[in-house]
PDB file of C-alpha atoms in Angstrom:
ATOM      1  CA  MET A 292      58.532  17.354 -35.499  1.00  0.00           C
ATOM      2  CA  VAL A 293      55.163  18.371 -36.155  1.00  0.00           C
ATOM      3  CA  ARG A 294      54.394  22.127 -34.810  1.00  0.00           C
ATOM      4  CA  GLY A 295      51.230  23.177 -33.127  1.00  0.00           C
ATOM      5  CA  ASP A 296      51.166  26.796 -34.195  1.00  0.00           C
ATOM      6  CA  PRO A 297      49.400  27.915 -37.188  1.00  0.00           C
ATOM      7  CA  ILE A 298      50.429  26.865 -40.669  1.00  0.00           C
ATOM      8  CA  ASP A 299      51.844  30.019 -42.735  1.00  0.00           C
ATOM      9  CA  ARG A 300      50.905  30.700 -46.108  1.00  0.00           C
ATOM     10  CA  ARG A 301      53.552  28.843 -47.623  1.00  0.00           C
ATOM     11  CA  LEU A 302      52.551  25.696 -45.998  1.00  0.00           C
ATOM     12  CA  ARG A 303      48.974  26.219 -46.437  1.00  0.00           C
ATOM     13  CA  THR A 304      49.903  26.100 -50.068  1.00  0.00           C
ATOM     14  CA  LEU A 305      51.606  23.044 -49.879  1.00  0.00           C
ATOM     15  CA  VAL A 306      48.715  21.073 -48.072  1.00  0.00           C
ATOM     16  CA  LEU A 307      46.323  22.440 -50.298  1.00  0.00           C
ATOM     17  CA  LEU A 308      48.056  21.009 -53.161  1.00  0.00           C
ATOM     18  CA  GLY A 309      48.595  17.601 -51.684  1.00  0.00           C
ATOM     19  CA  LEU A 310      44.951  17.403 -51.321  1.00  0.00           C
ATOM     20  CA  LEU A 311      44.221  18.441 -54.823  1.00  0.00           C
ATOM     21  CA  LEU A 312      46.870  15.781 -56.172  1.00  0.00           C
ATOM     22  CA  GLY A 313      46.792  13.017 -53.824  1.00  0.00           C
ATOM     23  CA  LEU A 314      43.735  12.609 -51.960  1.00  0.00           C
ATOM     24  CA  ALA A 315      42.076   9.916 -54.246  1.00  0.00           C
ATOM     25  CA  GLY A 316      45.340   8.091 -53.652  1.00  0.00           C
ATOM     26  CA  CYS A 317      44.997   7.804 -49.876  1.00  0.00           C
ATOM     27  CA  ALA A 318      41.401   7.655 -49.871  1.00  0.00           C
ATOM     28  CA  GLY A 319      41.457   3.954 -48.745  1.00  0.00           C
ATOM     29  CA  GLY A 320      43.043   4.874 -45.355  1.00  0.00           C
ATOM     30  CA  ALA A 321      46.249   5.548 -44.054  1.00  0.00           C
ATOM     31  CA  HIS A 322      49.259   3.337 -44.710  1.00  0.00           C
ATOM     32  CA  ARG A 323      51.125   1.400 -42.399  1.00  0.00           C
ATOM     33  CA  LEU A 324      54.664   1.601 -42.233  1.00  0.00           C
ATOM     34  CA  PRO A 325      56.777  -1.769 -41.872  1.00  0.00           C
ATOM     35  CA  TYR A 326      59.735   0.228 -40.077  1.00  0.00           C
ATOM     36  CA  ASP A 327      59.839   2.847 -37.655  1.00  0.00           C
ATOM     37  CA  SER A 328      60.146   6.029 -40.036  1.00  0.00           C
ATOM     38  CA  TRP A 329      61.505   6.894 -43.408  1.00  0.00           C
ATOM     39  CA  ARG A 330      64.266   9.148 -44.147  1.00  0.00           C
ATOM     40  CA  LEU A 331      65.044  12.500 -46.386  1.00  0.00           C
ATOM     41  CA  GLY A 332      68.622  13.337 -47.446  1.00  0.00           C
ATOM     42  CA  LEU A 333      69.924  16.091 -50.034  1.00  0.00           C
ATOM     43  CA  PHE A 334      73.076  16.247 -52.079  1.00  0.00           C
ATOM     44  CA  ALA A 335      74.647  18.390 -54.519  1.00  0.00           C
ATOM     45  CA  PRO A 336      76.910  17.539 -57.685  1.00  0.00           C
ATOM     46  CA  ASN A 337      80.697  18.071 -57.126  1.00  0.00           C
ATOM     47  CA  TYR A 338      81.565  21.563 -56.218  1.00  0.00           C
ATOM     48  CA  MET A 339      78.264  22.964 -56.682  1.00  0.00           C
ATOM     49  CA  GLU A 340      77.488  23.583 -53.024  1.00  0.00           C
ATOM     50  CA  VAL A 341      73.860  23.914 -51.473  1.00  0.00           C
ATOM     51  CA  TRP A 342      72.674  25.509 -48.256  1.00  0.00           C
ATOM     52  CA  ILE A 343      69.040  24.185 -47.513  1.00  0.00           C
ATOM     53  CA  GLU A 344      67.117  26.639 -45.663  1.00  0.00           C
ATOM     54  CA  THR A 345      64.426  24.156 -45.450  1.00  0.00           C
ATOM     55  CA  ALA A 346      63.079  20.701 -46.554  1.00  0.00           C
ATOM     56  CA  ASP A 347      59.479  20.404 -45.491  1.00  0.00           C
ATOM     57  CA  ALA A 348      57.425  17.164 -45.639  1.00  0.00           C
ATOM     58  CA  VAL A 349      53.542  16.437 -45.796  1.00  0.00           C
ATOM     59  CA  ASP A 350      52.528  12.817 -45.129  1.00  0.00           C
ATOM     60  CA  VAL A 351      49.515  11.264 -46.516  1.00  0.00           C
ATOM     61  CA  GLN A 352      47.494  12.056 -43.392  1.00  0.00           C
ATOM     62  CA  ASP A 353      48.301  15.969 -44.241  1.00  0.00           C
ATOM     63  CA  ARG A 354      50.488  16.581 -41.244  1.00  0.00           C
ATOM     64  CA  VAL A 355      53.232  18.804 -41.975  1.00  0.00           C
ATOM     65  CA  PHE A 356      56.904  18.534 -40.600  1.00  0.00           C
ATOM     66  CA  ARG A 357      58.911  21.488 -40.955  1.00  0.00           C
ATOM     67  CA  ARG A 358      62.333  21.597 -41.573  1.00  0.00           C
ATOM     68  CA  ALA A 359      62.603  17.795 -41.710  1.00  0.00           C
ATOM     69  CA  MET A 360      66.119  18.864 -42.893  1.00  0.00           C
ATOM     70  CA  ASN A 361      68.065  21.824 -43.253  1.00  0.00           C
ATOM     71  CA  GLY A 362      71.659  23.059 -43.463  1.00  0.00           C
ATOM     72  CA  VAL A 363      74.538  21.870 -45.813  1.00  0.00           C
ATOM     73  CA  ALA A 364      73.762  19.310 -48.385  1.00  0.00           C
ATOM     74  CA  ALA A 365      76.087  16.267 -49.022  1.00  0.00           C
ATOM     75  CA  ILE A 366      78.784  16.998 -51.571  1.00  0.00           C
ATOM     76  CA  ASN A 367      82.013  15.928 -52.752  1.00  0.00           C
ATOM     77  CA  THR A 368      84.842  18.327 -53.596  1.00  0.00           C
ATOM     78  CA  PRO A 369      87.956  16.484 -54.881  1.00  0.00           C
ATOM     79  CA  LYS A 370      91.273  18.327 -54.809  1.00  0.00           C
ATOM     80  CA  ASN A 371      93.358  19.346 -57.905  1.00  0.00           C
ATOM     81  CA  LEU A 372      89.676  19.895 -59.561  1.00  0.00           C
ATOM     82  CA  LYS A 373      89.378  16.278 -60.309  1.00  0.00           C
ATOM     83  CA  GLY A 374      85.781  15.936 -59.738  1.00  0.00           C
ATOM     84  CA  ASP A 375      83.083  15.921 -62.366  1.00  0.00           C
ATOM     85  CA  PRO A 376      79.892  17.696 -61.509  1.00  0.00           C
ATOM     86  CA  ARG A 377      77.984  16.760 -64.755  1.00  0.00           C
ATOM     87  CA  GLY A 378      74.887  14.650 -64.628  1.00  0.00           C
ATOM     88  CA  TRP A 379      73.842  12.513 -61.658  1.00  0.00           C
ATOM     89  CA  PRO A 380      75.295   9.478 -60.219  1.00  0.00           C
ATOM     90  CA  THR A 381      73.964   6.112 -61.475  1.00  0.00           C
ATOM     91  CA  ARG A 382      73.655   5.162 -57.727  1.00  0.00           C
ATOM     92  CA  PRO A 383      73.026   8.115 -55.704  1.00  0.00           C
ATOM     93  CA  GLY A 384      73.785   7.824 -51.760  1.00  0.00           C
ATOM     94  CA  ALA A 385      71.596   8.681 -49.071  1.00  0.00           C
ATOM     95  CA  GLY A 386      72.783  12.336 -48.770  1.00  0.00           C
ATOM     96  CA  ALA A 387      72.888  14.525 -45.717  1.00  0.00           C
ATOM     97  CA  GLY A 388      69.668  13.988 -44.040  1.00  0.00           C
ATOM     98  CA  LYS A 389      67.301  12.990 -41.028  1.00  0.00           C
ATOM     99  CA  GLN A 390      64.531  10.358 -40.018  1.00  0.00           C
ATOM    100  CA  VAL A 391      61.307  11.996 -40.450  1.00  0.00           C
ATOM    101  CA  LEU A 392      59.999  10.964 -37.090  1.00  0.00           C
ATOM    102  CA  GLY A 393      56.307  10.268 -36.636  1.00  0.00           C
ATOM    103  CA  ALA A 394      55.518  10.734 -40.472  1.00  0.00           C
ATOM    104  CA  ASP A 395      53.445   8.445 -42.327  1.00  0.00           C
ATOM    105  CA  LEU A 396      54.552   8.080 -46.067  1.00  0.00           C
ATOM    106  CA  PRO A 397      55.342  11.191 -47.845  1.00  0.00           C
ATOM    107  CA  ARG A 398      52.791  12.965 -50.314  1.00  0.00           C
ATOM    108  CA  LEU A 399      54.739  16.204 -50.595  1.00  0.00           C
ATOM    109  CA  ILE A 400      58.278  17.634 -49.935  1.00  0.00           C
ATOM    110  CA  TYR A 401      58.978  21.490 -50.160  1.00  0.00           C
ATOM    111  CA  VAL A 402      62.538  22.214 -50.644  1.00  0.00           C
ATOM    112  CA  ARG A 403      64.032  26.133 -50.429  1.00  0.00           C
ATOM    113  CA  TRP A 404      67.529  26.156 -51.042  1.00  0.00           C
ATOM    114  CA  GLN A 405      70.637  28.613 -51.680  1.00  0.00           C
ATOM    115  CA  SER A 406      72.553  27.662 -54.716  1.00  0.00           C
ATOM    116  CA  LEU A 407      75.834  28.951 -53.448  1.00  0.00           C
ATOM    117  CA  ALA A 408      77.524  28.119 -56.665  1.00  0.00           C
ATOM    118  CA  GLU A 409      75.464  30.716 -58.849  1.00  0.00           C
ATOM    119  CA  PRO A 410      74.307  32.070 -56.173  1.00  0.00           C
ATOM    120  CA  GLN A 411      70.491  32.068 -56.360  1.00  0.00           C
ATOM    121  CA  THR A 412      67.772  31.096 -54.102  1.00  0.00           C
ATOM    122  CA  TYR A 413      65.136  28.371 -55.299  1.00  0.00           C
ATOM    123  CA  GLU A 414      62.234  26.430 -54.051  1.00  0.00           C
ATOM    124  CA  ALA A 415      60.386  23.288 -55.289  1.00  0.00           C
ATOM    125  CA  TYR A 416      57.185  21.657 -54.813  1.00  0.00           C
ATOM    126  CA  ILE A 417      57.926  17.753 -55.185  1.00  0.00           C
ATOM    127  CA  VAL A 418      54.776  15.437 -55.345  1.00  0.00           C
ATOM    128  CA  ILE A 419      55.459  12.013 -54.326  1.00  0.00           C
ATOM    129  CA  PRO A 420      53.406   9.777 -56.513  1.00  0.00           C
ATOM    130  CA  GLU A 421      51.189   6.865 -55.331  1.00  0.00           C
ATOM    131  CA  ALA A 422      53.570   4.352 -57.032  1.00  0.00           C
ATOM    132  CA  THR A 423      56.434   5.289 -55.029  1.00  0.00           C
ATOM    133  CA  ARG A 424      54.672   5.261 -51.936  1.00  0.00           C
ATOM    134  CA  GLN A 425      53.548   1.745 -52.831  1.00  0.00           C
ATOM    135  CA  ALA A 426      57.264   0.953 -53.340  1.00  0.00           C
ATOM    136  CA  MET A 427      58.022   1.988 -49.766  1.00  0.00           C
ATOM    137  CA  VAL A 428      56.265  -0.788 -48.297  1.00  0.00           C
ATOM    138  CA  VAL A 429      57.164  -3.914 -50.323  1.00  0.00           C
ATOM    139  CA  GLY A 430      60.150  -5.767 -48.714  1.00  0.00           C
ATOM    140  CA  GLU A 431      62.699  -7.311 -51.145  1.00  0.00           C
ATOM    141  CA  LYS A 432      65.194  -9.983 -50.456  1.00  0.00           C
ATOM    142  CA  ALA A 433      68.529  -8.418 -51.109  1.00  0.00           C
ATOM    143  CA  PHE A 434      72.295  -9.090 -50.257  1.00  0.00           C
ATOM    144  CA  CYS A 435      74.185  -6.522 -48.485  1.00  0.00           C
ATOM    145  CA  GLN A 436      77.740  -6.028 -49.423  1.00  0.00           C
ATOM    146  CA  ALA A 437      78.659  -4.495 -46.092  1.00  0.00           C
ATOM    147  CA  ASP A 438      78.125  -7.611 -43.858  1.00  0.00           C
ATOM    148  CA  ALA A 439      77.490 -10.489 -46.812  1.00  0.00           C
ATOM    149  CA  LYS A 440      74.037 -11.304 -45.429  1.00  0.00           C
ATOM    150  CA  TRP A 441      70.796 -11.710 -47.108  1.00  0.00           C
ATOM    151  CA  ILE A 442      67.811  -9.623 -45.777  1.00  0.00           C
ATOM    152  CA  THR A 443      64.714  -8.418 -46.269  1.00  0.00           C
ATOM    153  CA  ASP A 444      65.084  -4.739 -47.107  1.00  0.00           C
ATOM    154  CA  TYR A 445      62.690  -1.704 -47.906  1.00  0.00           C
ATOM    155  CA  ARG A 446      63.228   1.495 -49.770  1.00  0.00           C
ATOM    156  CA  LYS A 447      62.458   3.734 -47.116  1.00  0.00           C
ATOM    157  CA  MET A 448      64.901   6.620 -48.005  1.00  0.00           C
ATOM    158  CA  LEU A 449      63.989   9.730 -50.395  1.00  0.00           C
ATOM    159  CA  THR A 450      67.253  11.126 -51.609  1.00  0.00           C
ATOM    160  CA  VAL A 451      67.016  14.786 -53.545  1.00  0.00           C
ATOM    161  CA  GLY A 452      69.788  15.918 -55.681  1.00  0.00           C
ATOM    162  CA  LEU A 453      69.928  19.666 -55.983  1.00  0.00           C
ATOM    163  CA  ALA A 454      71.591  21.381 -58.914  1.00  0.00           C
ATOM    164  CA  PRO A 455      72.040  24.914 -60.232  1.00  0.00           C
ATOM    165  CA  GLY A 456      69.367  26.081 -62.391  1.00  0.00           C
ATOM    166  CA  GLY A 457      66.847  25.290 -59.819  1.00  0.00           C
ATOM    167  CA  ILE A 458      66.699  21.590 -60.844  1.00  0.00           C
ATOM    168  CA  ALA A 459      65.488  19.071 -58.238  1.00  0.00           C
ATOM    169  CA  ARG A 460      65.993  15.281 -58.897  1.00  0.00           C
ATOM    170  CA  VAL A 461      64.627  12.566 -56.463  1.00  0.00           C
ATOM    171  CA  TRP A 462      65.276   9.004 -55.800  1.00  0.00           C
ATOM    172  CA  LEU A 463      63.959   6.188 -53.650  1.00  0.00           C
ATOM    173  CA  ILE A 464      66.470   3.767 -52.352  1.00  0.00           C
ATOM    174  CA  GLY A 465      67.038   1.313 -49.740  1.00  0.00           C
ATOM    175  CA  PRO A 466      70.425   0.302 -47.845  1.00  0.00           C
ATOM    176  CA  CYS A 467      70.831  -2.483 -49.927  1.00  0.00           C
ATOM    177  CA  LEU A 468      68.526  -1.891 -52.922  1.00  0.00           C
ATOM    178  CA  SER A 469      68.824  -0.248 -56.356  1.00  0.00           C
ATOM    179  CA  ALA A 470      67.478   3.283 -56.743  1.00  0.00           C
ATOM    180  CA  ILE A 471      63.971   4.061 -58.186  1.00  0.00           C
ATOM    181  CA  ASP A 472      63.868   7.339 -60.169  1.00  0.00           C
ATOM    182  CA  VAL A 473      60.847   9.031 -58.760  1.00  0.00           C
ATOM    183  CA  ALA A 474      61.097  12.832 -60.272  1.00  0.00           C
ATOM    184  CA  ARG A 475      62.729  15.420 -61.769  1.00  0.00           C
ATOM    185  CA  VAL A 476      61.604  19.101 -60.805  1.00  0.00           C
ATOM    186  CA  GLN A 477      62.006  22.489 -61.921  1.00  0.00           C
ATOM    187  CA  GLY A 478      62.275  24.866 -59.085  1.00  0.00           C
ATOM    188  CA  THR A 479      61.600  28.686 -59.339  1.00  0.00           C
ATOM    189  CA  VAL A 480      63.608  31.313 -58.234  1.00  0.00           C
ATOM    190  CA  VAL A 481      62.767  33.131 -54.800  1.00  0.00           C
ATOM    191  CA  LYS A 482      62.850  36.646 -55.561  1.00  0.00           C
ATOM    192  CA  LYS A 483      63.081  37.784 -52.002  1.00  0.00           C
ATOM    193  CA  GLY A 484      66.527  36.017 -52.163  1.00  0.00           C
ATOM    194  CA  PRO A 485      67.988  33.896 -49.329  1.00  0.00           C
ATOM    195  CA  ASP A 486      66.478  33.639 -45.876  1.00  0.00           C
ATOM    196  CA  GLY A 487      63.313  35.270 -47.452  1.00  0.00           C
ATOM    197  CA  GLY A 488      65.233  38.549 -47.918  1.00  0.00           C
ATOM    198  CA  LEU A 489      65.907  38.847 -44.228  1.00  0.00           C
ATOM    199  CA  SER A 490      69.885  38.460 -44.787  1.00  0.00           C
ATOM    200  CA  GLY A 491      70.358  41.705 -46.925  1.00  0.00           C
ATOM    201  CA  GLY A 492      71.113  39.374 -49.729  1.00  0.00           C
ATOM    202  CA  GLN A 493      73.907  37.813 -47.962  1.00  0.00           C
ATOM    203  CA  TYR A 494      74.296  33.624 -48.481  1.00  0.00           C
ATOM    204  CA  ALA A 495      74.430  31.378 -45.649  1.00  0.00           C
ATOM    205  CA  LEU A 496      78.134  30.350 -46.586  1.00  0.00           C
ATOM    206  CA  PRO A 497      81.188  31.230 -48.925  1.00  0.00           C
ATOM    207  CA  LEU A 498      82.199  28.649 -51.502  1.00  0.00           C
ATOM    208  CA  GLU A 499      85.065  25.903 -50.124  1.00  0.00           C
ATOM    209  CA  PRO A 500      88.213  27.207 -52.024  1.00  0.00           C
ATOM    210  CA  GLU A 501      88.162  23.990 -54.301  1.00  0.00           C
ATOM    211  CA  SER A 502      84.453  25.018 -55.672  1.00  0.00           C
ATOM    212  CA  LYS A 503      85.348  28.390 -56.162  1.00  0.00           C
ATOM    213  CA  ALA A 504      88.391  27.231 -58.320  1.00  0.00           C
ATOM    214  CA  TYR A 505      86.582  24.845 -60.207  1.00  0.00           C
ATOM    215  CA  ILE A 506      83.792  27.206 -61.228  1.00  0.00           C
ATOM    216  CA  GLU A 507      86.058  29.970 -61.759  1.00  0.00           C
ATOM    217  CA  LYS A 508      87.994  27.667 -64.393  1.00  0.00           C
ATOM    218  CA  TYR A 509      85.274  25.542 -65.885  1.00  0.00           C
ATOM    219  CA  GLY A 510      82.093  27.522 -64.935  1.00  0.00           C
ATOM    220  CA  ILE A 511      78.609  25.844 -63.983  1.00  0.00           C
ATOM    221  CA  PRO A 512      77.444  22.771 -66.541  1.00  0.00           C
ATOM    222  CA  TYR A 513      73.794  23.855 -66.924  1.00  0.00           C
ATOM    223  CA  GLY A 514      71.777  21.597 -68.802  1.00  0.00           C
ATOM    224  CA  SER A 515      73.688  18.443 -67.664  1.00  0.00           C
ATOM    225  CA  TRP A 516      71.452  17.591 -64.636  1.00  0.00           C
TER     226      TRP A 516
END
């Protein structure tokens, strides 16, 4: 939800960046959504566990939605080390996330996360292109396998993949529509460490046994994302 308290320095930077990069794109007026809300979801490659400290959104009206998502990113940790964390799925899922209620179309996403696999803390500023926003309001005829029906569907879900090395990859998807590649962003290391330095260097969660065993045996496939 939108907070009424003053925006801190990080979010001021986020808003100013949005103004510089996206003001021209929304000069024609606010977008009108053909649905109630869009969704922000996040996931990590197999075994490469992630704790999301915050995922903040800024919409085209410069409203900031703090902690639109936080907590554990969606992940698979197959038994017997049979999973493959390299690369991204051809059909990314929705990820672990929430509806960004009350927001207009997104212009910026800020993510700060703990890569528990390394461990390391990163942050990334993701600029959402105008073309992506336009795609979010275009309805398309789609056949849904789940209920075997034709519907008018919308790509109203932003999915962010977070990988070791500070990589953030973004897709736009619809429940019954194929994914559109939005952006690949190289995040930066947060020098203060996890929780802004308030946790004494302690990360949010220990690795699950399957993840720990995979990394100890095969390492982290840097460069595959």
